[in-house]
Amino acid sequence: MSSKKKSNSSRSAKSKAKVYVSDDEDEAFAQNFDISEKLMSKDFPKYFVKEMKGDEVTLEHFQKQGFSTPLFIPDKAGLHLTVPDPTFTVSDVRNMVGSKRILEVMNCATQLNSEMTMKDWEEFFMHPNRDETKLNVISLEFSQTRLENYISAPRVVRQIDWVDNVWPRHLKADQDDGTNNMNRMKYPKVQKYCLMSVAGCYTDFHIDFGGTSVWYHILRGQKVFWLIPPTDANLKLYEEWTLSGKQGDVFFGDTVEKCGRIVVDAGNTLFIPSGWIHAVYTPEDSLVFGGNFLHSFAIEKQLRIAQIEELTKVPSKYRFPFFTELQWYALDKYVYALLGRTHLSVEEATLIQLYGEKWERDEFKTTIGHPHLTPQELYGLKAIVMFIHALPVTRKSVPRLIKDPVGLIRDIRTIVESHKNDSGEKAVTGKPLLYWPGLKNDKKWTKVKQFKRESQNMTTDSKGPAIRVACKACEGCLVEVCGVCTGCVSLPRRRCVNKRCSQPVLDTSTTCSSCGLDGWYASPSMSLVDRPIETCVLMECSVCMRVVHPTCETDYGVEGTISTLQPNTWHCPSCMKFSPPEDSEPPAKSVKLEADIGGAAAKQEQEFLVRGTSDQSKLELRVQMAEKIMAASKKQLKQPSYVFRPPPRIVKAEDVYEKLKKQPDLDLKLEEVVLLPIFKYLSTVDIATCGCVCKVWNTISLDPSLWNVVDLTSQKISSHLLSTTVQKQPVGLLLDWTNMGKQQLNWLLPRIPQTKDLSLVGLEYNMTVSALNTCNCPMLQELNLSFVANLNDAALQKLLTTAKGEPTEFVSHGWPGIPAPA
C-alpha cells in the first residue's frame, strides 16, 4: 500500500511539473555531469577577474586599458547604479511589468524554453512547497514598463552603450510596446533585464548574443560564474562543442586550458566583456538585474561572435536585434563626431532633436579639431567595413534613414587614413566621443528623465517622515486664538500656542512610493479630483517611514497593524515580519478609542440609513439618501453659478444664408452648420485632435452632440483621458480592449452619473471589471461584458447582487437599470 501511495504521489508531482515545461523536452538531452562536483573542484580558481572599486570603473579606464577583462565590484557605491532596495521581490516585479506578461522560462534539466505568464511564475517562485522543477527566467526585458523607472545602468555603461549613443534616439522614443515583439520593436531592446532563478538552476556555457558585454547586479541571492576567455583556440573549441550536440555529456570548462570561477553575492556587481564564454549556477533563490550593450572598445570581438552565431545556426530570435543596422549607425556617428557631417536623411526638426540647432551644428563642425581615436576604435572601424563588405547584397541591412551608404563608407576610409597615426595617450580624455548634442535641447526628454529620478529617490533614498498638515477638525485646530501669546503679538504673526493639531494628516500632495498615485488613487497633476483628507487611504509606516497604499504593499504573510494614535499611520507588513514592535499601545487607550470610534460610526450609520423594499427602484432610494444627507449638513448649499455642460447651439442653414448676404467673402468651410455634421463621422480621438487645429474647430469640437458616446477602444488610458471623459459626461462609454485598471475604473464610475451604456469588452474581471461591484456605479441601462476574461457564474452573481460598501436595506436585488434575475 505504501509503495502504491508513493507511486501515485510521484506521478502527481511529475504531472504538476509538466505544466512548466514544453512538450518537446522528452527528446532533449540530459545533463550527465555532476554540477556539485564542479562547484567544489579546485581546478577552477578565481582566474581572470579583476576586482575594482565602483569609482574606478570609468570611461577613462576603458579608453586607457580597453574592456577585455571581467570586473568584480563588491560595492555599487561609485558606479552611479540605481536599483531597488533588497526588500524588492518577485511580487514587486509582477506589479511593475503586469501579471499577463509572457515570460520565456528555461527548464534547467533540459536547457529548453517554454512560456509562462508573470502571474503563474510568481505563484511558482513564491510557493513554499513548490516542486523540484528547476526553472529559470533570464530574458525578461522590462524597458517601457513601470519597472524601468527604478533601474538605471552604471554610468560608464550609459556613456558607451551604442543603443543610447548611436541608435537614432527619435526612433527609440517611438517605442511604446513593453514586450520583445520584433514586429513592434523600434530599437535594440536589450538594455534592462530582470533574471529570476530558483535554487539549483544551471545555465550551460554560452556567449551573450552579438558579442555584447553585460553587467549584472545581484539584488538577492547568489550566483556562481565559470568564465573562459575568448581566445581563438577557445572559440574554436566552443564552435565544435556547440555543433557536437553533446553539451549534456561534457562540461565545457574541462576542455579548455584555463577556466575561472567566481562567486557573486547580494550587493555585488559583475561586468563580463565581449565574447567571454560563461556558465552560471544559482545556489539559492536569486533576483538579479542586468543589461547587454555593444560599444566601441570591443568591435572586432563583437563581429567575430556574430560570425560564430551564423556558423552555429543560432535562431534569429536569440540574436541581437538590428545588429547590422546598428553597425551602419555607428559608422555614421563616427563620421559626424570626426568630420561634422551626417548621412541620415531626416527632417530639420529631427536634426535639431539629434544634433541641435543649425548654428550649433555649424559651430560644432568648426571646432571639431582632430580628436584622437583609441586603437580599439580605429581597428574596429576597419572591421565593420570588412564585415559589411563580406555580407551578401540582400543582407547588408542598410537602414532606411541612410540614403547614401557608399558615401558613408568613403568617409570612413577618409577617417581611417587620417587617424592611422593617432596617439593612444591623447585618446584618453575621460569624455565620450559618441553622444547626441541635441539632447540638452529636448525638454520632453529632460522632463521624463527628471521624473524618473524623482521616482527612484522617492522609493529608495527617502527615509524621512512624510509632510503632515493640520486636520482642521480636532479640538486643537478649532480653539480660538488667545491674542496675548508671543505668536499672536509678534510681527510677522505666528501660530498661537493654543492652536496645536493633535491629529495631523498627510498632505494631499503625498504619493504612494510604489505606484506614484496619491491617497485617492489619482495622479497628483489631476485637478478635477475631490480630495477630502478623511478619505485618504495612504498609510505611513511608523518605523521605515514608507508611504504606500495598503493594496500596493507586498504580501509578506502578515497583516499591517494600524495605529490609533495618529491618522494614516501603521506598522507595515514588512516591519511586522522583520522588526515587530516591542511595546504595543496602552490597552485602555486603545479600548477607549475603539469605543469612541464604534459609537460614532454606529450613530452615523443610523443617521444615514435608508430602508427600502424590493419593489422600490434604486433611484428612489438614492433620492431619499440625498435628502437625509442634505438635511444633516450644517453647510449652506450653494447653487452652481454656471451650467457645467452647456446645451448645444441650434444653428440653421437659413441663418448662414443671411450671414452670407451680409458678408459675401464668408468662408463657408468654417461654419458650424457645415463642419458639425462632418465631425460626427470622426472618432473620439480624431475629434480631440481636431480641437487642437484652430479656434473655430476647437469651438465646434466642444459641441455636446459629439460627445454622447466616448469611444476609447484600444487606447492607452491616461489620467488626462479620464479627466477629459469626466468633463464630457458621455451617455455611452466604450473602454474595449484598453489597459484600464481597477483603481482607474473605481475613480471614474462615481464621476459619470449620466452614463447609461458602458462597454468593457476584452478586459479582465479581477483586475478591472470587478470595480463595478460598488454602490458608486452609475444607473446603467446597457452593459457589454463580451470577451471578459475570468467572468464566470460566481463573478456574474457578485455583479448582480448587493454592491460593496452599501447596506442591504439600501439595495433592491438587481443591477441598476438591469432587471434582477428570476
PDB file of C-alpha atoms in Angstrom, residues 235-480:
ATOM      1  CA  LEU A 235      36.298  29.944 -29.631  1.00  0.00           C
ATOM      2  CA  LYS A 236      37.203  27.110 -31.994  1.00  0.00           C
ATOM      3  CA  LEU A 237      36.587  24.551 -29.228  1.00  0.00           C
ATOM      4  CA  TYR A 238      33.300  26.306 -28.412  1.00  0.00           C
ATOM      5  CA  GLU A 239      32.122  26.005 -32.026  1.00  0.00           C
ATOM      6  CA  GLU A 240      32.944  22.279 -32.073  1.00  0.00           C
ATOM      7  CA  TRP A 241      31.296  21.700 -28.663  1.00  0.00           C
ATOM      8  CA  THR A 242      28.137  23.533 -29.745  1.00  0.00           C
ATOM      9  CA  LEU A 243      27.822  21.677 -33.063  1.00  0.00           C
ATOM     10  CA  SER A 244      28.594  18.284 -31.490  1.00  0.00           C
ATOM     11  CA  GLY A 245      25.228  18.018 -29.744  1.00  0.00           C
ATOM     12  CA  LYS A 246      26.927  16.552 -26.652  1.00  0.00           C
ATOM     13  CA  GLN A 247      26.649  19.546 -24.356  1.00  0.00           C
ATOM     14  CA  GLY A 248      24.942  17.426 -21.720  1.00  0.00           C
ATOM     15  CA  ASP A 249      27.806  14.926 -21.654  1.00  0.00           C
ATOM     16  CA  VAL A 250      30.769  17.319 -21.438  1.00  0.00           C
ATOM     17  CA  PHE A 251      31.388  20.178 -19.020  1.00  0.00           C
ATOM     18  CA  PHE A 252      32.991  22.670 -21.408  1.00  0.00           C
ATOM     19  CA  GLY A 253      35.228  24.114 -18.690  1.00  0.00           C
ATOM     20  CA  ASP A 254      37.117  20.787 -18.598  1.00  0.00           C
ATOM     21  CA  THR A 255      38.041  21.016 -22.291  1.00  0.00           C
ATOM     22  CA  VAL A 256      39.895  24.356 -22.230  1.00  0.00           C
ATOM     23  CA  GLU A 257      43.278  25.257 -20.836  1.00  0.00           C
ATOM     24  CA  LYS A 258      42.028  27.629 -18.147  1.00  0.00           C
ATOM     25  CA  CYS A 259      38.551  28.197 -16.702  1.00  0.00           C
ATOM     26  CA  GLY A 260      37.965  30.567 -13.795  1.00  0.00           C
ATOM     27  CA  ARG A 261      35.188  30.547 -11.218  1.00  0.00           C
ATOM     28  CA  ILE A 262      33.831  33.399  -9.096  1.00  0.00           C
ATOM     29  CA  VAL A 263      31.029  33.633  -6.521  1.00  0.00           C
ATOM     30  CA  VAL A 264      28.901  36.793  -6.719  1.00  0.00           C
ATOM     31  CA  ASP A 265      26.824  37.593  -3.628  1.00  0.00           C
ATOM     32  CA  ALA A 266      23.963  40.003  -2.990  1.00  0.00           C
ATOM     33  CA  GLY A 267      25.131  43.608  -3.413  1.00  0.00           C
ATOM     34  CA  ASN A 268      27.997  42.658  -5.780  1.00  0.00           C
ATOM     35  CA  THR A 269      28.245  43.779  -9.414  1.00  0.00           C
ATOM     36  CA  LEU A 270      29.990  41.885 -12.232  1.00  0.00           C
ATOM     37  CA  PHE A 271      30.989  43.159 -15.692  1.00  0.00           C
ATOM     38  CA  ILE A 272      31.640  40.484 -18.355  1.00  0.00           C
ATOM     39  CA  PRO A 273      33.411  41.697 -21.545  1.00  0.00           C
ATOM     40  CA  SER A 274      32.504  40.836 -25.122  1.00  0.00           C
ATOM     41  CA  GLY A 275      32.834  37.235 -26.258  1.00  0.00           C
ATOM     42  CA  TRP A 276      33.601  35.621 -22.875  1.00  0.00           C
ATOM     43  CA  ILE A 277      32.235  32.090 -22.630  1.00  0.00           C
ATOM     44  CA  HIS A 278      30.483  31.612 -19.302  1.00  0.00           C
ATOM     45  CA  ALA A 279      28.147  29.324 -17.376  1.00  0.00           C
ATOM     46  CA  VAL A 280      26.028  30.283 -14.355  1.00  0.00           C
ATOM     47  CA  TYR A 281      24.811  28.335 -11.318  1.00  0.00           C
ATOM     48  CA  THR A 282      22.307  29.577  -8.710  1.00  0.00           C
ATOM     49  CA  PRO A 283      22.915  28.174  -5.183  1.00  0.00           C
ATOM     50  CA  GLU A 284      19.861  29.969  -3.720  1.00  0.00           C
ATOM     51  CA  ASP A 285      16.764  31.760  -4.983  1.00  0.00           C
ATOM     52  CA  SER A 286      18.024  34.884  -6.738  1.00  0.00           C
ATOM     53  CA  LEU A 287      16.790  38.176  -8.160  1.00  0.00           C
ATOM     54  CA  VAL A 288      19.286  39.875 -10.486  1.00  0.00           C
ATOM     55  CA  PHE A 289      19.222  42.998 -12.660  1.00  0.00           C
ATOM     56  CA  GLY A 290      21.486  43.468 -15.666  1.00  0.00           C
ATOM     57  CA  GLY A 291      21.797  44.554 -19.254  1.00  0.00           C
ATOM     58  CA  ASN A 292      23.612  43.892 -22.526  1.00  0.00           C
ATOM     59  CA  PHE A 293      25.441  46.535 -24.543  1.00  0.00           C
ATOM     60  CA  LEU A 294      27.582  46.916 -27.653  1.00  0.00           C
ATOM     61  CA  HIS A 295      30.357  49.521 -27.513  1.00  0.00           C
ATOM     62  CA  SER A 296      33.423  50.895 -29.292  1.00  0.00           C
ATOM     63  CA  PHE A 297      36.130  49.120 -27.279  1.00  0.00           C
ATOM     64  CA  ALA A 298      35.369  45.565 -28.480  1.00  0.00           C
ATOM     65  CA  ILE A 299      34.133  45.975 -32.067  1.00  0.00           C
ATOM     66  CA  GLU A 300      36.317  43.228 -33.544  1.00  0.00           C
ATOM     67  CA  LYS A 301      35.254  40.710 -30.911  1.00  0.00           C
ATOM     68  CA  GLN A 302      31.576  41.615 -31.354  1.00  0.00           C
ATOM     69  CA  LEU A 303      31.767  40.962 -35.100  1.00  0.00           C
ATOM     70  CA  ARG A 304      33.649  37.694 -34.533  1.00  0.00           C
ATOM     71  CA  ILE A 305      30.855  36.430 -32.240  1.00  0.00           C
ATOM     72  CA  ALA A 306      28.225  37.427 -34.813  1.00  0.00           C
ATOM     73  CA  GLN A 307      30.050  35.230 -37.339  1.00  0.00           C
ATOM     74  CA  ILE A 308      30.133  32.316 -34.853  1.00  0.00           C
ATOM     75  CA  GLU A 309      26.373  32.687 -34.368  1.00  0.00           C
ATOM     76  CA  GLU A 310      25.998  32.359 -38.126  1.00  0.00           C
ATOM     77  CA  LEU A 311      28.182  29.223 -38.233  1.00  0.00           C
ATOM     78  CA  THR A 312      26.394  27.545 -35.314  1.00  0.00           C
ATOM     79  CA  LYS A 313      22.984  28.462 -36.808  1.00  0.00           C
ATOM     80  CA  VAL A 314      21.647  30.337 -33.774  1.00  0.00           C
ATOM     81  CA  PRO A 315      17.917  31.118 -34.366  1.00  0.00           C
ATOM     82  CA  SER A 316      17.214  34.761 -35.187  1.00  0.00           C
ATOM     83  CA  LYS A 317      15.043  35.222 -32.085  1.00  0.00           C
ATOM     84  CA  TYR A 318      18.133  34.588 -29.905  1.00  0.00           C
ATOM     85  CA  ARG A 319      20.382  37.062 -31.755  1.00  0.00           C
ATOM     86  CA  PHE A 320      20.999  40.743 -31.136  1.00  0.00           C
ATOM     87  CA  PRO A 321      18.138  42.644 -32.835  1.00  0.00           C
ATOM     88  CA  PHE A 322      19.106  45.073 -35.625  1.00  0.00           C
ATOM     89  CA  PHE A 323      22.786  44.093 -35.267  1.00  0.00           C
ATOM     90  CA  THR A 324      23.859  45.085 -38.805  1.00  0.00           C
ATOM     91  CA  GLU A 325      21.749  48.266 -38.806  1.00  0.00           C
ATOM     92  CA  LEU A 326      23.499  49.315 -35.599  1.00  0.00           C
ATOM     93  CA  GLN A 327      26.900  48.945 -37.312  1.00  0.00           C
ATOM     94  CA  TRP A 328      25.775  51.366 -40.043  1.00  0.00           C
ATOM     95  CA  TYR A 329      24.562  53.888 -37.484  1.00  0.00           C
ATOM     96  CA  ALA A 330      27.869  53.562 -35.577  1.00  0.00           C
ATOM     97  CA  LEU A 331      29.791  54.415 -38.750  1.00  0.00           C
ATOM     98  CA  ASP A 332      27.579  57.451 -39.366  1.00  0.00           C
ATOM     99  CA  LYS A 333      28.039  58.619 -35.770  1.00  0.00           C
ATOM    100  CA  TYR A 334      31.829  58.460 -36.113  1.00  0.00           C
ATOM    101  CA  VAL A 335      31.581  60.468 -39.354  1.00  0.00           C
ATOM    102  CA  TYR A 336      29.638  63.193 -37.536  1.00  0.00           C
ATOM    103  CA  ALA A 337      31.945  63.169 -34.488  1.00  0.00           C
ATOM    104  CA  LEU A 338      35.125  63.445 -36.613  1.00  0.00           C
ATOM    105  CA  LEU A 339      34.036  65.182 -39.837  1.00  0.00           C
ATOM    106  CA  GLY A 340      30.961  67.134 -38.743  1.00  0.00           C
ATOM    107  CA  ARG A 341      28.523  65.706 -41.305  1.00  0.00           C
ATOM    108  CA  THR A 342      25.821  63.045 -41.192  1.00  0.00           C
ATOM    109  CA  HIS A 343      24.336  60.745 -43.819  1.00  0.00           C
ATOM    110  CA  LEU A 344      20.981  60.474 -42.047  1.00  0.00           C
ATOM    111  CA  SER A 345      18.137  61.674 -44.254  1.00  0.00           C
ATOM    112  CA  VAL A 346      15.687  63.177 -41.757  1.00  0.00           C
ATOM    113  CA  GLU A 347      13.608  66.327 -41.405  1.00  0.00           C
ATOM    114  CA  GLU A 348      15.037  69.514 -39.913  1.00  0.00           C
ATOM    115  CA  ALA A 349      13.045  69.061 -36.698  1.00  0.00           C
ATOM    116  CA  THR A 350      14.610  65.631 -36.212  1.00  0.00           C
ATOM    117  CA  LEU A 351      18.086  67.008 -36.952  1.00  0.00           C
ATOM    118  CA  ILE A 352      17.534  69.600 -34.223  1.00  0.00           C
ATOM    119  CA  GLN A 353      16.435  66.832 -31.866  1.00  0.00           C
ATOM    120  CA  LEU A 354      19.535  64.758 -32.642  1.00  0.00           C
ATOM    121  CA  TYR A 355      22.304  67.285 -33.244  1.00  0.00           C
ATOM    122  CA  GLY A 356      20.977  70.666 -32.055  1.00  0.00           C
ATOM    123  CA  GLU A 357      20.048  73.870 -33.856  1.00  0.00           C
ATOM    124  CA  LYS A 358      21.703  74.715 -37.182  1.00  0.00           C
ATOM    125  CA  TRP A 359      24.025  77.291 -35.609  1.00  0.00           C
ATOM    126  CA  GLU A 360      25.059  74.696 -33.026  1.00  0.00           C
ATOM    127  CA  ARG A 361      25.817  72.172 -35.773  1.00  0.00           C
ATOM    128  CA  ASP A 362      27.867  74.761 -37.696  1.00  0.00           C
ATOM    129  CA  GLU A 363      29.777  75.719 -34.556  1.00  0.00           C
ATOM    130  CA  PHE A 364      30.433  72.047 -33.761  1.00  0.00           C
ATOM    131  CA  LYS A 365      31.832  71.490 -37.268  1.00  0.00           C
ATOM    132  CA  THR A 366      34.243  74.400 -36.986  1.00  0.00           C
ATOM    133  CA  THR A 367      35.522  73.376 -33.528  1.00  0.00           C
ATOM    134  CA  ILE A 368      36.000  69.628 -34.078  1.00  0.00           C
ATOM    135  CA  GLY A 369      39.766  69.760 -34.414  1.00  0.00           C
ATOM    136  CA  HIS A 370      41.438  66.358 -34.505  1.00  0.00           C
ATOM    137  CA  PRO A 371      40.122  64.067 -31.737  1.00  0.00           C
ATOM    138  CA  HIS A 372      42.358  61.028 -31.318  1.00  0.00           C
ATOM    139  CA  LEU A 373      40.938  57.502 -31.579  1.00  0.00           C
ATOM    140  CA  THR A 374      41.930  54.578 -29.381  1.00  0.00           C
ATOM    141  CA  PRO A 375      43.465  51.568 -31.194  1.00  0.00           C
ATOM    142  CA  GLN A 376      40.328  49.534 -30.451  1.00  0.00           C
ATOM    143  CA  GLU A 377      38.159  52.126 -32.206  1.00  0.00           C
ATOM    144  CA  LEU A 378      40.446  52.514 -35.233  1.00  0.00           C
ATOM    145  CA  TYR A 379      40.738  48.764 -35.864  1.00  0.00           C
ATOM    146  CA  GLY A 380      37.044  48.395 -35.099  1.00  0.00           C
ATOM    147  CA  LEU A 381      36.004  50.821 -37.845  1.00  0.00           C
ATOM    148  CA  LYS A 382      38.054  48.817 -40.359  1.00  0.00           C
ATOM    149  CA  ALA A 383      36.459  45.601 -39.100  1.00  0.00           C
ATOM    150  CA  ILE A 384      32.918  46.985 -39.537  1.00  0.00           C
ATOM    151  CA  VAL A 385      33.625  47.955 -43.155  1.00  0.00           C
ATOM    152  CA  MET A 386      35.061  44.493 -43.885  1.00  0.00           C
ATOM    153  CA  PHE A 387      32.130  42.803 -42.100  1.00  0.00           C
ATOM    154  CA  ILE A 388      29.548  44.712 -44.175  1.00  0.00           C
ATOM    155  CA  HIS A 389      31.547  44.150 -47.380  1.00  0.00           C
ATOM    156  CA  ALA A 390      31.509  40.365 -46.804  1.00  0.00           C
ATOM    157  CA  LEU A 391      27.729  40.225 -46.385  1.00  0.00           C
ATOM    158  CA  PRO A 392      25.534  39.286 -49.372  1.00  0.00           C
ATOM    159  CA  VAL A 393      23.735  42.198 -51.018  1.00  0.00           C
ATOM    160  CA  THR A 394      20.388  41.018 -49.637  1.00  0.00           C
ATOM    161  CA  ARG A 395      21.705  41.016 -46.062  1.00  0.00           C
ATOM    162  CA  LYS A 396      23.618  44.279 -45.837  1.00  0.00           C
ATOM    163  CA  SER A 397      20.578  45.749 -43.994  1.00  0.00           C
ATOM    164  CA  VAL A 398      21.203  49.390 -44.857  1.00  0.00           C
ATOM    165  CA  PRO A 399      18.872  51.467 -42.627  1.00  0.00           C
ATOM    166  CA  ARG A 400      16.206  53.410 -44.491  1.00  0.00           C
ATOM    167  CA  LEU A 401      17.472  56.667 -42.952  1.00  0.00           C
ATOM    168  CA  ILE A 402      20.855  56.282 -44.675  1.00  0.00           C
ATOM    169  CA  LYS A 403      20.320  57.184 -48.333  1.00  0.00           C
ATOM    170  CA  ASP A 404      23.988  57.174 -49.440  1.00  0.00           C
ATOM    171  CA  PRO A 405      25.750  54.138 -47.912  1.00  0.00           C
ATOM    172  CA  VAL A 406      28.584  54.315 -50.467  1.00  0.00           C
ATOM    173  CA  GLY A 407      29.371  57.896 -49.464  1.00  0.00           C
ATOM    174  CA  LEU A 408      29.354  56.828 -45.816  1.00  0.00           C
ATOM    175  CA  ILE A 409      31.939  54.100 -46.482  1.00  0.00           C
ATOM    176  CA  ARG A 410      34.119  56.649 -48.329  1.00  0.00           C
ATOM    177  CA  ASP A 411      34.018  58.947 -45.298  1.00  0.00           C
ATOM    178  CA  ILE A 412      35.047  56.065 -43.029  1.00  0.00           C
ATOM    179  CA  ARG A 413      38.036  55.347 -45.262  1.00  0.00           C
ATOM    180  CA  THR A 414      38.982  59.042 -45.008  1.00  0.00           C
ATOM    181  CA  ILE A 415      38.782  58.805 -41.211  1.00  0.00           C
ATOM    182  CA  VAL A 416      40.903  55.642 -41.048  1.00  0.00           C
ATOM    183  CA  GLU A 417      43.525  57.192 -43.285  1.00  0.00           C
ATOM    184  CA  SER A 418      43.715  60.478 -41.372  1.00  0.00           C
ATOM    185  CA  HIS A 419      43.726  58.842 -37.908  1.00  0.00           C
ATOM    186  CA  LYS A 420      46.121  55.955 -38.537  1.00  0.00           C
ATOM    187  CA  ASN A 421      48.881  57.729 -36.588  1.00  0.00           C
ATOM    188  CA  ASP A 422      46.722  58.785 -33.612  1.00  0.00           C
ATOM    189  CA  SER A 423      48.245  58.689 -30.141  1.00  0.00           C
ATOM    190  CA  GLY A 424      46.704  56.254 -27.665  1.00  0.00           C
ATOM    191  CA  GLU A 425      47.616  58.553 -24.787  1.00  0.00           C
ATOM    192  CA  LYS A 426      45.857  61.566 -26.337  1.00  0.00           C
ATOM    193  CA  ALA A 427      42.761  59.430 -26.907  1.00  0.00           C
ATOM    194  CA  VAL A 428      42.332  59.105 -23.105  1.00  0.00           C
ATOM    195  CA  THR A 429      40.118  62.117 -22.372  1.00  0.00           C
ATOM    196  CA  GLY A 430      37.532  60.734 -19.963  1.00  0.00           C
ATOM    197  CA  LYS A 431      34.843  62.219 -22.238  1.00  0.00           C
ATOM    198  CA  PRO A 432      32.645  60.228 -24.650  1.00  0.00           C
ATOM    199  CA  LEU A 433      33.278  60.769 -28.359  1.00  0.00           C
ATOM    200  CA  LEU A 434      29.833  59.488 -29.388  1.00  0.00           C
ATOM    201  CA  TYR A 435      26.833  61.299 -27.893  1.00  0.00           C
ATOM    202  CA  TRP A 436      23.770  63.230 -29.024  1.00  0.00           C
ATOM    203  CA  PRO A 437      24.464  67.011 -28.951  1.00  0.00           C
ATOM    204  CA  GLY A 438      20.754  67.822 -29.279  1.00  0.00           C
ATOM    205  CA  LEU A 439      19.918  66.020 -26.049  1.00  0.00           C
ATOM    206  CA  LYS A 440      20.212  69.157 -23.935  1.00  0.00           C
ATOM    207  CA  ASN A 441      17.569  70.963 -26.053  1.00  0.00           C
ATOM    208  CA  ASP A 442      14.965  68.223 -25.688  1.00  0.00           C
ATOM    209  CA  LYS A 443      12.736  69.494 -22.887  1.00  0.00           C
ATOM    210  CA  LYS A 444      10.459  66.471 -23.111  1.00  0.00           C
ATOM    211  CA  TRP A 445      13.351  64.062 -22.609  1.00  0.00           C
ATOM    212  CA  THR A 446      14.721  66.137 -19.719  1.00  0.00           C
ATOM    213  CA  LYS A 447      11.316  66.213 -18.031  1.00  0.00           C
ATOM    214  CA  VAL A 448      10.815  62.461 -18.331  1.00  0.00           C
ATOM    215  CA  LYS A 449      14.265  61.672 -17.002  1.00  0.00           C
ATOM    216  CA  GLN A 450      13.798  64.072 -14.104  1.00  0.00           C
ATOM    217  CA  PHE A 451      10.510  62.407 -13.190  1.00  0.00           C
ATOM    218  CA  LYS A 452      12.201  59.022 -13.250  1.00  0.00           C
ATOM    219  CA  ARG A 453      14.977  60.225 -10.983  1.00  0.00           C
ATOM    220  CA  GLU A 454      12.390  61.635  -8.576  1.00  0.00           C
ATOM    221  CA  SER A 455      10.583  58.307  -8.561  1.00  0.00           C
ATOM    222  CA  GLN A 456      13.797  56.481  -7.783  1.00  0.00           C
ATOM    223  CA  ASN A 457      14.686  58.872  -4.990  1.00  0.00           C
ATOM    224  CA  MET A 458      11.210  58.549  -3.620  1.00  0.00           C
ATOM    225  CA  THR A 459      11.391  54.796  -3.448  1.00  0.00           C
ATOM    226  CA  THR A 460      14.985  54.174  -2.491  1.00  0.00           C
ATOM    227  CA  ASP A 461      16.550  57.168  -0.833  1.00  0.00           C
ATOM    228  CA  SER A 462      13.727  58.880   1.073  1.00  0.00           C
ATOM    229  CA  LYS A 463      13.983  57.934   4.739  1.00  0.00           C
ATOM    230  CA  GLY A 464      12.425  60.965   6.457  1.00  0.00           C
ATOM    231  CA  PRO A 465       8.804  61.269   7.611  1.00  0.00           C
ATOM    232  CA  ALA A 466       6.161  62.451   5.184  1.00  0.00           C
ATOM    233  CA  ILE A 467       4.835  66.008   5.296  1.00  0.00           C
ATOM    234  CA  ARG A 468       1.806  66.375   7.558  1.00  0.00           C
ATOM    235  CA  VAL A 469      -0.663  69.257   7.842  1.00  0.00           C
ATOM    236  CA  ALA A 470      -3.292  70.288  10.379  1.00  0.00           C
ATOM    237  CA  CYS A 471      -6.521  68.300  10.221  1.00  0.00           C
ATOM    238  CA  LYS A 472      -8.692  71.430  10.943  1.00  0.00           C
ATOM    239  CA  ALA A 473     -11.176  69.240  12.797  1.00  0.00           C
ATOM    240  CA  CYS A 474      -9.639  68.368  16.174  1.00  0.00           C
ATOM    241  CA  GLU A 475     -10.012  70.410  19.367  1.00  0.00           C
ATOM    242  CA  GLY A 476      -6.544  71.935  18.945  1.00  0.00           C
ATOM    243  CA  CYS A 477      -7.387  73.224  15.442  1.00  0.00           C
ATOM    244  CA  LEU A 478     -10.804  74.649  16.406  1.00  0.00           C
ATOM    245  CA  VAL A 479      -9.725  76.527  19.547  1.00  0.00           C
ATOM    246  CA  GLU A 480      -9.839  80.330  19.440  1.00  0.00           C
TER     247      GLU A 480
END
